[in-house]
Coordinates of C-alpha atoms in Angstrom, one line a residue:
Chain C
M1 CA 0.0 0.0 0.0
H2 CA 1.4 3.3 -1.0
L3 CA -0.1 6.7 -0.4
Q4 CA 1.1 8.6 -3.4
N5 CA -0.2 12.1 -2.7
L6 CA -2.1 14.3 -0.3
H7 CA -4.2 17.3 -1.1
L8 CA -5.6 19.5 1.8
L9 CA -7.8 22.5 1.8
S10 CA -8.7 24.4 5.0
F11 CA -7.8 21.4 7.1
K12 CA -6.8 22.3 10.6
N13 CA -3.9 24.8 10.3
Y14 CA -3.5 24.2 6.5
E15 CA -5.0 26.6 4.1
H16 CA -3.8 24.6 1.1
L17 CA -1.3 21.8 0.7
D18 CA -0.2 19.4 -2.0
L19 CA 2.4 16.8 -1.4
E20 CA 3.7 13.8 -3.3
F21 CA 5.1 10.8 -1.3
P22 CA 7.5 8.1 -2.3
K23 CA 7.0 4.6 -1.3
D24 CA 9.4 4.2 1.7
I25 CA 10.0 6.6 4.6
N26 CA 8.6 10.1 4.7
C27 CA 10.0 12.3 7.3
I28 CA 8.1 15.5 8.1
V29 CA 10.1 18.1 10.0
G30 CA 9.6 21.6 11.2
A31 CA 9.2 23.7 14.3
N32 CA 6.5 23.0 16.9
G33 CA 3.1 24.3 15.8
V34 CA 3.9 24.1 12.1
G35 CA 1.3 21.3 11.6
K36 CA 3.3 18.0 11.4
T37 CA 0.9 16.0 13.5
N38 CA -2.0 17.5 11.5
L39 CA -0.5 16.1 8.4
L40 CA -0.5 12.6 10.0
D41 CA -4.1 13.2 11.1
A42 CA -5.1 14.0 7.5
I43 CA -3.7 10.6 6.5
N44 CA -5.6 9.1 9.5
Y45 CA -8.8 10.7 8.0
L46 CA -8.3 9.0 4.7
C47 CA -7.9 5.6 6.4
M48 CA -10.2 5.8 9.4
T49 CA -12.7 8.4 8.1
K50 CA -12.0 10.6 11.2
S51 CA -9.4 12.4 13.2
A52 CA -7.4 10.4 15.7
F53 CA -7.3 13.4 18.0
N54 CA -10.6 15.3 17.7
Y55 CA -13.7 13.3 17.0
V56 CA -15.8 16.4 16.4
D57 CA -15.5 16.7 12.7
N58 CA -16.2 20.3 12.2
Q59 CA -13.5 21.3 14.7
N60 CA -11.0 20.1 12.1
I61 CA -12.0 22.9 9.8
K62 CA -9.5 25.8 9.6
H63 CA -10.7 28.6 11.9
G64 CA -13.1 30.9 10.0
D65 CA -13.4 28.7 6.8
P66 CA -16.6 27.1 5.7
F67 CA -15.4 23.6 4.9
F68 CA -12.4 21.3 4.8
L69 CA -11.2 18.9 2.1
V70 CA -8.8 16.0 2.4
E71 CA -7.9 14.0 -0.7
G72 CA -5.3 11.3 -1.4
E73 CA -4.4 8.6 -3.9
I74 CA -3.4 5.2 -2.7
D75 CA -1.8 2.5 -4.9
S76 CA -2.8 -0.9 -3.4
G77 CA -0.3 -2.7 -5.6
E78 CA -3.1 -3.8 -8.0
R79 CA -5.1 -0.7 -8.4
K80 CA -5.1 3.0 -7.7
F81 CA -7.7 4.5 -5.4
K82 CA -8.7 8.1 -5.0
I83 CA -10.1 8.9 -1.6
H84 CA -12.1 12.1 -0.9
C85 CA -13.3 13.4 2.4
S86 CA -14.9 16.8 2.8
L87 CA -17.1 18.5 5.4
K88 CA -19.1 21.7 5.0
N89 CA -20.0 23.3 8.2
G90 CA -23.5 22.1 9.2
R91 CA -23.7 19.4 6.6
K92 CA -23.1 15.7 6.6
K93 CA -19.5 14.5 6.0
S94 CA -18.9 13.4 2.4
F95 CA -16.7 10.4 1.9
R96 CA -15.9 9.0 -1.6
L97 CA -13.8 6.2 -3.0
N98 CA -13.1 6.7 -6.7
K99 CA -15.7 9.4 -6.9
K100 CA -18.4 7.1 -5.5
E101 CA -20.1 8.3 -2.3
Y102 CA -20.3 5.8 0.5
E103 CA -23.9 5.1 1.7
K104 CA -22.4 4.5 5.1
V105 CA -19.1 6.0 5.9
S106 CA -18.2 3.1 8.2
E107 CA -18.0 0.8 5.1
H108 CA -14.6 2.5 4.3
I109 CA -12.9 1.4 7.5
G110 CA -10.5 -1.5 7.0
K111 CA -10.0 -0.9 3.2
F112 CA -6.8 1.0 3.8
P113 CA -5.5 0.2 7.3
C114 CA -3.3 2.5 9.3
V115 CA -1.6 2.4 12.6
L116 CA -0.7 5.6 14.5
I117 CA 1.9 5.7 17.2
T118 CA 1.8 9.0 19.2
P119 CA 3.0 10.4 22.5
Y120 CA -0.6 10.3 23.6
D121 CA -0.6 6.5 23.5
T122 CA 0.3 6.3 27.2
D123 CA -3.3 7.5 27.8
L124 CA -4.1 3.8 27.1
V125 CA -2.5 3.0 30.4
R126 CA -3.5 6.0 32.4
E127 CA -7.1 6.8 31.3
G128 CA -10.4 5.0 31.8
S129 CA -11.6 1.8 30.0
E130 CA -13.2 3.6 27.1
I131 CA -9.9 4.4 25.4
R132 CA -8.8 0.8 25.7
R133 CA -12.0 -0.5 24.2
K134 CA -11.5 2.1 21.4
F135 CA -8.1 0.7 20.7
M136 CA -9.3 -2.9 20.5
D137 CA -12.4 -1.8 18.4
N138 CA -10.2 0.2 16.1
T139 CA -8.0 -2.9 15.5
I140 CA -10.8 -5.4 15.1
S141 CA -12.8 -3.1 12.9
Q142 CA -10.0 -2.8 10.5
T143 CA -10.1 -6.5 10.0
D144 CA -13.7 -7.4 10.4
K145 CA -16.6 -5.5 8.8
I146 CA -19.4 -7.4 10.5
Y147 CA -17.8 -6.6 13.9
L148 CA -17.9 -2.8 13.3
D149 CA -21.5 -3.1 12.0
N150 CA -22.6 -5.0 15.1
L151 CA -20.8 -2.6 17.3
L152 CA -22.5 0.5 15.8
K153 CA -25.9 -1.3 16.1
Y154 CA -25.2 -2.2 19.7
N155 CA -24.3 1.3 20.7
H156 CA -27.4 2.7 19.0
L157 CA -29.6 0.2 20.8
I158 CA -28.0 1.1 24.2
R159 CA -28.7 4.8 23.5
Q160 CA -32.4 3.9 22.7
R161 CA -32.6 1.7 25.8
N162 CA -31.1 4.4 28.1
N163 CA -33.7 6.9 26.7
L164 CA -36.4 4.4 27.4
L165 CA -35.2 3.9 31.0
K166 CA -35.2 7.6 31.4
Y167 CA -38.8 7.8 30.1
F168 CA -39.9 5.0 32.5
F169 CA -38.2 6.8 35.4
E170 CA -39.6 10.2 34.7
N171 CA -43.2 9.0 33.9
R172 CA -43.3 6.4 36.6
T173 CA -44.3 3.7 34.1
F174 CA -42.9 0.4 32.9
D175 CA -43.5 -1.9 29.9
Q176 CA -41.7 -5.3 30.1
D177 CA -42.5 -6.1 26.5
L178 CA -41.0 -2.9 25.3
L179 CA -37.9 -3.4 27.4
D180 CA -37.5 -6.9 26.1
S181 CA -37.6 -5.5 22.6
Y182 CA -34.3 -3.9 23.5
N183 CA -32.9 -6.5 25.8
E184 CA -33.0 -9.4 23.4
P185 CA -31.1 -7.8 20.5
I186 CA -28.7 -6.1 23.0
I187 CA -27.9 -9.5 24.6
G188 CA -27.6 -11.2 21.2
L189 CA -25.3 -8.6 19.7
G190 CA -23.4 -8.2 22.9
K191 CA -22.6 -11.9 22.9
S192 CA -21.3 -11.9 19.4
I193 CA -19.1 -8.8 20.1
Y194 CA -17.8 -10.5 23.3
E195 CA -16.9 -13.7 21.4
K196 CA -15.1 -11.7 18.8
R197 CA -13.2 -9.6 21.3
N198 CA -12.3 -12.8 23.2
A199 CA -11.0 -14.6 20.1
F200 CA -9.2 -11.5 19.0
V201 CA -7.3 -11.1 22.3
E202 CA -6.2 -14.7 22.1
E203 CA -4.7 -14.0 18.7
F204 CA -3.3 -10.6 19.7
L205 CA -1.7 -11.6 23.0
P206 CA 1.2 -13.8 21.8
I207 CA 2.1 -11.2 19.2
F208 CA 2.0 -8.5 21.8
L209 CA 4.2 -10.4 24.3
E210 CA 6.7 -11.1 21.6
N211 CA 6.9 -7.4 20.8
Y212 CA 7.2 -6.4 24.4
A213 CA 10.1 -8.8 25.0
F214 CA 11.8 -7.4 21.9
I215 CA 11.3 -3.7 22.7
S216 CA 12.1 -3.9 26.4
D217 CA 14.9 -6.4 26.4
E218 CA 13.7 -7.0 30.0
A219 CA 12.6 -10.2 31.6
E220 CA 9.7 -8.9 33.7
P221 CA 6.5 -10.6 32.8
V222 CA 3.6 -8.5 31.4
A223 CA 0.0 -9.5 30.9
L224 CA -3.0 -8.3 29.1
T225 CA -6.4 -9.7 30.2
Y226 CA -9.8 -9.2 28.8
Q227 CA -12.5 -8.5 31.3
S228 CA -16.2 -8.5 30.5
H229 CA -19.6 -8.9 32.2
H230 CA -20.2 -11.7 29.7
Q231 CA -17.7 -13.8 31.6
T232 CA -20.2 -14.2 34.5
A233 CA -21.9 -17.6 34.5
N234 CA -25.4 -16.3 33.9
F235 CA -24.9 -13.1 32.1
E236 CA -28.4 -13.0 30.5
E237 CA -30.1 -13.5 33.9
E238 CA -27.8 -11.0 35.6
F239 CA -28.5 -8.5 32.9
R240 CA -32.2 -8.8 33.3
R241 CA -32.0 -8.8 37.0
N242 CA -30.1 -5.5 37.0
I243 CA -33.1 -3.6 35.8
K244 CA -33.7 -1.9 39.2
K245 CA -30.3 -0.4 39.2
D246 CA -30.6 0.5 35.5
L247 CA -33.9 2.3 36.2
Q248 CA -32.4 4.2 39.1
L249 CA -29.4 5.3 37.1
Q250 CA -31.3 5.6 33.9
R251 CA -28.6 3.9 31.9
T252 CA -27.6 0.3 31.1
C253 CA -25.0 -0.8 33.6
M254 CA -24.1 -4.2 32.2
G255 CA -22.8 -5.3 28.9
I256 CA -19.8 -5.1 26.5
H257 CA -19.9 -1.3 26.6
K258 CA -18.3 -1.7 30.0
D259 CA -15.6 -4.2 29.0
D260 CA -12.0 -3.5 29.9
F261 CA -8.5 -4.7 29.2
L262 CA -6.3 -5.2 32.2
F263 CA -2.6 -4.3 31.8
E264 CA -0.2 -5.8 34.3
I265 CA 3.5 -5.9 34.9
S266 CA 5.0 -8.6 37.3
N267 CA 1.4 -9.3 38.4
Y268 CA 0.6 -5.7 39.4
P269 CA -1.4 -3.0 37.6
L270 CA 0.8 -1.3 35.1
K271 CA -0.8 2.0 35.7
K272 CA 0.3 2.1 39.3
F273 CA 3.4 0.0 39.4
G274 CA 5.0 0.4 36.0
S275 CA 7.7 2.9 35.4
Q276 CA 7.2 5.5 32.7
G277 CA 9.6 3.6 30.5
Q278 CA 7.8 0.3 31.1
Q279 CA 4.5 2.0 30.2
K280 CA 5.9 3.4 27.0
S281 CA 7.3 0.0 26.1
F282 CA 3.9 -1.5 26.8
V283 CA 2.0 0.8 24.6
I284 CA 4.5 0.7 21.7
S285 CA 4.2 -3.1 21.9
L286 CA 0.4 -2.8 21.7
K287 CA 0.7 -0.6 18.6
L288 CA 3.3 -2.9 16.9
A289 CA 1.1 -5.9 17.7
Q290 CA -1.8 -4.0 16.2
F291 CA 0.2 -3.5 13.0
Q292 CA 1.2 -7.2 12.8
V293 CA -2.3 -8.5 13.5
I294 CA -3.8 -6.3 10.8
Y295 CA -1.1 -7.4 8.4
E296 CA -1.5 -11.1 9.2
I297 CA -5.3 -11.0 8.8
T298 CA -5.6 -8.7 5.8
Q299 CA -2.2 -9.4 4.1
N300 CA -2.1 -5.6 3.7
K301 CA 0.7 -3.6 5.5
P302 CA -1.0 -0.7 7.2
L303 CA 0.4 2.8 6.7
L304 CA 2.5 3.5 9.8
L305 CA 2.2 7.0 11.2
L306 CA 4.9 7.8 13.8
D307 CA 4.2 11.0 15.6
D308 CA 7.2 12.7 17.4
I309 CA 8.7 9.4 18.5
F310 CA 12.3 10.4 18.5
D311 CA 11.6 13.1 21.0
K312 CA 9.4 11.0 23.4
L313 CA 11.3 7.6 23.3
D314 CA 14.7 6.8 24.8
D315 CA 17.6 5.8 22.5
N316 CA 17.2 2.1 23.3
R317 CA 13.6 1.9 22.2
I318 CA 14.3 4.1 19.1
A319 CA 17.1 1.7 18.2
K320 CA 14.7 -1.2 18.5
L321 CA 12.0 0.5 16.4
L322 CA 14.6 1.4 13.7
E323 CA 15.8 -2.2 13.7
L324 CA 12.3 -3.3 12.7
V325 CA 12.2 -0.6 10.1
S326 CA 15.5 -1.7 8.6
K327 CA 14.3 -5.4 8.6
G328 CA 11.5 -4.3 6.3
T329 CA 8.8 -5.1 8.8
F330 CA 6.7 -2.1 7.8
G331 CA 5.4 -0.7 4.5
Q332 CA 5.2 3.0 3.9
I333 CA 6.1 5.1 7.0
F334 CA 5.3 8.7 7.8
L335 CA 7.1 10.2 10.8
T336 CA 7.4 13.7 12.3
D337 CA 10.2 15.3 14.1
A338 CA 10.8 18.9 15.3
R339 CA 14.6 18.5 14.9
P340 CA 15.5 17.7 11.3
E341 CA 19.2 17.1 12.1
R342 CA 18.3 14.3 14.6
S343 CA 16.1 12.5 12.1
A344 CA 18.8 12.8 9.4
V345 CA 21.3 11.1 11.6
L346 CA 19.0 8.4 12.9
L347 CA 17.7 7.5 9.5
D348 CA 21.0 7.9 7.7
N349 CA 22.0 4.2 7.5
M350 CA 18.6 2.9 6.3
R351 CA 18.4 0.9 3.2
E352 CA 15.0 2.5 2.4
K353 CA 14.8 5.8 0.7
V354 CA 14.0 8.6 3.1
A355 CA 12.2 11.7 1.8
F356 CA 12.4 14.9 4.0
Y357 CA 9.7 17.5 4.0
N358 CA 10.4 20.7 5.9
M359 CA 7.0 22.2 6.6
E360 CA 8.5 25.6 7.4
E361 CA 9.6 25.9 3.8
I362 CA 6.5 24.2 2.3
I363 CA 4.0 26.5 4.1
P364 CA 5.1 30.1 3.6
G365 CA 4.7 32.5 6.4
T366 CA 5.4 30.1 9.3
Chain M
M1 CA -32.1 36.8 -0.7
N2 CA -33.7 40.2 -1.2
F3 CA -37.3 40.4 -2.3
P4 CA -39.1 43.3 -4.1
S5 CA -42.2 42.6 -2.1
R6 CA -43.1 41.5 1.4
L7 CA -45.9 39.4 -0.1
V8 CA -43.5 37.5 -2.3
E9 CA -41.2 37.0 0.7
D10 CA -44.0 35.5 2.9
A11 CA -45.1 33.1 0.1
V12 CA -41.5 32.0 -0.5
T13 CA -41.0 31.4 3.3
E14 CA -44.0 29.2 3.5
I15 CA -43.4 27.2 0.3
S16 CA -39.7 26.6 1.2
K17 CA -40.8 24.8 4.4
L18 CA -41.9 21.9 2.2
P19 CA -39.5 19.0 1.9
G20 CA -37.1 19.1 -1.0
I21 CA -37.8 22.8 -1.8
G22 CA -35.2 25.5 -1.2
K23 CA -35.6 29.3 -1.4
K24 CA -34.8 29.5 -5.1
T25 CA -37.3 26.8 -6.2
A26 CA -39.9 28.4 -3.9
L27 CA -39.3 31.8 -5.6
R28 CA -39.6 30.2 -9.0
L29 CA -43.0 28.6 -8.0
V30 CA -44.2 31.9 -6.6
L31 CA -43.3 33.9 -9.7
H32 CA -44.9 31.2 -11.8
L33 CA -48.1 31.5 -10.0
L34 CA -48.1 35.3 -10.4
K35 CA -47.6 34.9 -14.2
E36 CA -50.5 32.4 -14.5
E37 CA -54.2 33.3 -14.3
E38 CA -55.5 34.2 -10.8
Q39 CA -57.7 31.1 -11.0
T40 CA -54.7 28.8 -10.9
T41 CA -53.6 30.0 -7.5
E42 CA -57.2 30.0 -6.2
L43 CA -57.7 26.4 -7.2
L44 CA -54.4 25.4 -5.6
A45 CA -55.2 27.2 -2.4
K46 CA -58.7 25.8 -2.3
A47 CA -57.5 22.2 -2.9
L48 CA -54.9 22.5 -0.1
F49 CA -57.4 24.0 2.3
K50 CA -60.0 21.4 1.6
L51 CA -57.4 18.7 1.9
R52 CA -56.5 19.7 5.4
A53 CA -60.1 20.4 6.5
E54 CA -61.8 17.3 5.1
I55 CA -59.1 14.5 5.0
K56 CA -60.0 11.6 7.2
Y57 CA -58.1 8.6 8.5
C58 CA -59.7 5.2 8.3
K59 CA -61.1 4.2 11.7
H60 CA -59.9 0.7 11.1
C61 CA -56.5 0.9 9.4
H62 CA -55.6 4.6 9.8
N63 CA -54.9 4.9 6.2
I64 CA -55.6 8.3 4.5
S65 CA -59.3 8.2 3.4
D66 CA -62.2 10.3 2.1
D67 CA -64.6 8.5 4.4
D68 CA -64.6 7.1 8.0
I69 CA -63.8 3.7 6.6
C70 CA -61.4 3.6 3.7
A71 CA -62.0 2.0 0.3
I72 CA -59.7 -1.0 1.1
C73 CA -61.3 -1.8 4.5
S74 CA -64.9 -1.5 3.1
S75 CA -64.2 -3.5 0.0
T76 CA -66.1 -6.8 -0.1
V77 CA -63.5 -8.6 -2.3
R78 CA -60.5 -8.1 -0.1
D79 CA -59.2 -10.9 2.1
K80 CA -60.0 -9.9 5.7
S81 CA -58.0 -12.7 7.2
M82 CA -54.7 -10.9 6.4
I83 CA -53.3 -7.6 7.8
C84 CA -50.2 -6.0 6.5
I85 CA -48.6 -3.7 9.0
V86 CA -46.8 -0.6 7.5
E87 CA -45.3 2.6 8.9
S88 CA -47.2 5.2 6.8
S89 CA -49.8 5.7 4.1
S90 CA -47.2 6.0 1.4
D91 CA -46.2 2.4 2.2
V92 CA -49.8 1.3 1.5
M93 CA -49.7 3.1 -1.8
A94 CA -46.4 1.4 -2.7
I95 CA -47.7 -2.1 -1.9
E96 CA -51.1 -1.4 -3.6
N97 CA -49.2 -0.5 -6.8
T98 CA -47.7 -3.9 -6.9
S99 CA -51.2 -5.5 -7.4
Q100 CA -49.9 -8.5 -5.5
Y101 CA -51.7 -8.1 -2.2
Y102 CA -55.4 -8.5 -1.6
G103 CA -55.6 -8.4 2.2
L104 CA -56.1 -5.4 4.6
Y105 CA -53.6 -2.9 6.0
H106 CA -52.8 -1.3 9.3
V107 CA -50.9 2.0 9.3
L108 CA -48.8 2.4 12.5
G109 CA -47.9 6.1 11.9
G110 CA -44.3 5.7 12.7
V111 CA -41.9 3.5 14.7
I112 CA -40.8 3.2 18.3
S113 CA -37.8 5.4 19.1
P114 CA -37.3 6.6 22.7
I115 CA -34.5 8.9 21.6
E116 CA -37.1 10.9 19.6
G117 CA -39.7 10.4 22.4
I118 CA -41.9 8.1 20.4
G119 CA -43.3 5.2 22.4
P120 CA -45.9 2.5 21.7
S121 CA -48.7 4.8 22.9
D122 CA -47.9 7.3 20.2
L123 CA -48.5 4.7 17.5
N124 CA -51.7 2.9 16.3
I125 CA -50.9 -0.3 18.2
D126 CA -53.9 -0.5 20.6
S127 CA -56.3 -0.3 17.7
L128 CA -54.3 -3.1 16.0
L129 CA -54.8 -5.3 19.0
E130 CA -58.5 -4.4 19.0
R131 CA -58.8 -5.6 15.4
M132 CA -57.1 -8.8 16.3
A133 CA -59.6 -9.5 19.1
G134 CA -62.3 -10.3 16.4
N135 CA -60.4 -13.6 15.7
E136 CA -61.0 -13.1 12.0
V137 CA -57.3 -12.4 11.2
K138 CA -55.2 -15.5 10.4
E139 CA -52.0 -13.8 9.2
V140 CA -50.2 -10.6 10.1
I141 CA -47.5 -9.4 7.7
L142 CA -44.8 -7.1 9.1
A143 CA -43.8 -4.8 6.2
L144 CA -41.8 -2.1 8.1
N145 CA -38.7 -0.4 6.7
S146 CA -35.3 -1.9 7.2
T147 CA -34.1 0.3 10.1
M148 CA -33.1 -0.6 13.6
E149 CA -36.2 1.3 15.0
A150 CA -38.4 -0.7 12.7
D151 CA -36.8 -3.9 13.8
T152 CA -37.5 -3.0 17.5
T153 CA -41.1 -2.1 16.6
S154 CA -41.5 -5.5 14.8
F155 CA -40.1 -7.3 17.8
Y156 CA -42.4 -5.4 20.1
L157 CA -45.4 -6.2 17.9
T158 CA -44.7 -9.9 17.9
K159 CA -44.6 -9.8 21.7
K160 CA -48.0 -8.2 21.7
L161 CA -49.4 -10.5 19.2
K162 CA -48.2 -13.7 20.8
N163 CA -51.5 -14.2 22.7
F164 CA -53.5 -14.3 19.4
D165 CA -53.7 -17.4 17.3
V166 CA -52.2 -15.8 14.3
K167 CA -49.4 -16.5 11.8
I168 CA -46.8 -13.7 11.8
T169 CA -44.7 -13.2 8.7
S170 CA -42.3 -10.6 7.5
I171 CA -41.7 -9.4 4.0
A172 CA -38.6 -11.0 2.3
R173 CA -35.5 -8.8 1.8
G174 CA -32.9 -9.5 -0.9
V175 CA -31.2 -8.6 -4.1
P176 CA -33.4 -6.2 -6.2
I177 CA -34.7 -7.3 -9.6
G178 CA -32.3 -6.0 -12.3
G179 CA -29.6 -5.5 -9.5
E180 CA -26.1 -6.8 -9.8
L181 CA -24.7 -9.0 -7.1
E182 CA -21.3 -7.2 -6.9
F183 CA -23.1 -3.9 -6.2
T184 CA -25.4 -5.4 -3.5
D185 CA -24.4 -4.5 0.0
E186 CA -22.8 -7.3 2.0
I187 CA -25.5 -7.6 4.6
T188 CA -28.4 -7.9 2.1
L189 CA -26.4 -10.4 0.0
G190 CA -25.4 -12.4 3.1
R191 CA -29.0 -12.6 4.2
S192 CA -30.1 -13.6 0.7
I193 CA -27.7 -16.5 0.6
L194 CA -28.7 -17.6 4.1
R195 CA -32.4 -17.4 3.4
R196 CA -32.2 -18.7 -0.2
V197 CA -35.4 -20.2 -1.7
S198 CA -35.9 -23.3 -3.8
Y199 CA -35.7 -22.7 -7.5
E200 CA -39.0 -22.8 -9.3

């Protein structure tokens, strides 16, 4: 997979940008605030139909402009694809592949996989369960269309059920048949999502452990465990029995939307007992495993987006990552660095061709 | 948009409230009416006024009707043992145009959606159950749209209908006639394969 060019209009800090990219390594350099990460985010848009940093689409429009446009051409090896994404303020997002508008934007996800490694990844360790579910969902969705479809349906049904609970609560009424009309599909879809996540973690885990051992060079054991309400013996019964609490809180308290992934180091929670370095190794290993799993299932090497890694990682881990790069593990790579001279030195002895883009020269006036 | 007359502006504002009509189209319609004879506008206004004042909804099936009981429900040749449940009157018209169905209808007037504040009591569900109580109905056909809200509504209806001795069916969904397999969405195609029918 090769992203050949990128065309931006009024996207984040870019008024207008046209760039061509060669196949191998693309190094985007320039001072802080020049828009290096925004460029990676534009590529993320083309692959994932949304920003990796700001899920509110219209906040990605350049301040004061009425719309944004992101376009790019990807050569899959067999065919060339033109991807178009645009958003007019107040309108629905338009997403097209080879000029054909998608009926559902989510159909695009997985066609052109990408993996983004950013300094924010340590949020995976520090923040609540939602961000970990998002990471797993992002990975599975890029390899399984039915999963994403089921997940979107499930979330919609939960929203409907929560509104129904609120209605029951406020009007002091209750209708078991109507509640069942939501319970049954929620339990059914939840079960299939649970089974998929479970099977996925089994596949993901050994690849992750292998990566951690390689990145950290350390012997301490790490673990990743999937936790779900569906693991209780009688989930269906428990779910139905929980209605009193659901009514009080006016939301659905049990189900796969509360799943979590437990990260441990030497049998203790990584969040509390892992050093910063261990946490960084952990999340990089997660991301590398994400890359490998997507590649193994789809036989398509995701675009690898490395945001500011030379600054945020220590030399040892950078060396490990570059070792993987030089072994040809990855396909096309986009990386950002605020210090061009550092990147030039680090990438100097790569076999792959490295193209440099100095954004301060490309965007005049910065 | 600047208008030369307050009267034109008011008319444009009202007409552009209609679905699918923007300000420009509304203005074109208004100018057209002004160019035509006065009678044209009068007839249009009268027809619309009469429509709102005199339109009725069938007491049995809630379809749009000129009388208390619609032509379909009062017909002597239609099969009264079958009721086809649809969301709106336009769905009745669509099925009628196929000339393939000779039973009766029941128009729900929407689907259940708590997010939009629409519950079962906002729909014509009680009157459906009343119709079932006569024991004349042998088959209920669920012909709702293919949305999640419609699925929930169908599910709820089957729960409500389970106490009646009635066969519940749902319209088939699949590859459209003249459609090409490669352009059919995966979910529809998957369902068509799973629920394939014997070749006649």
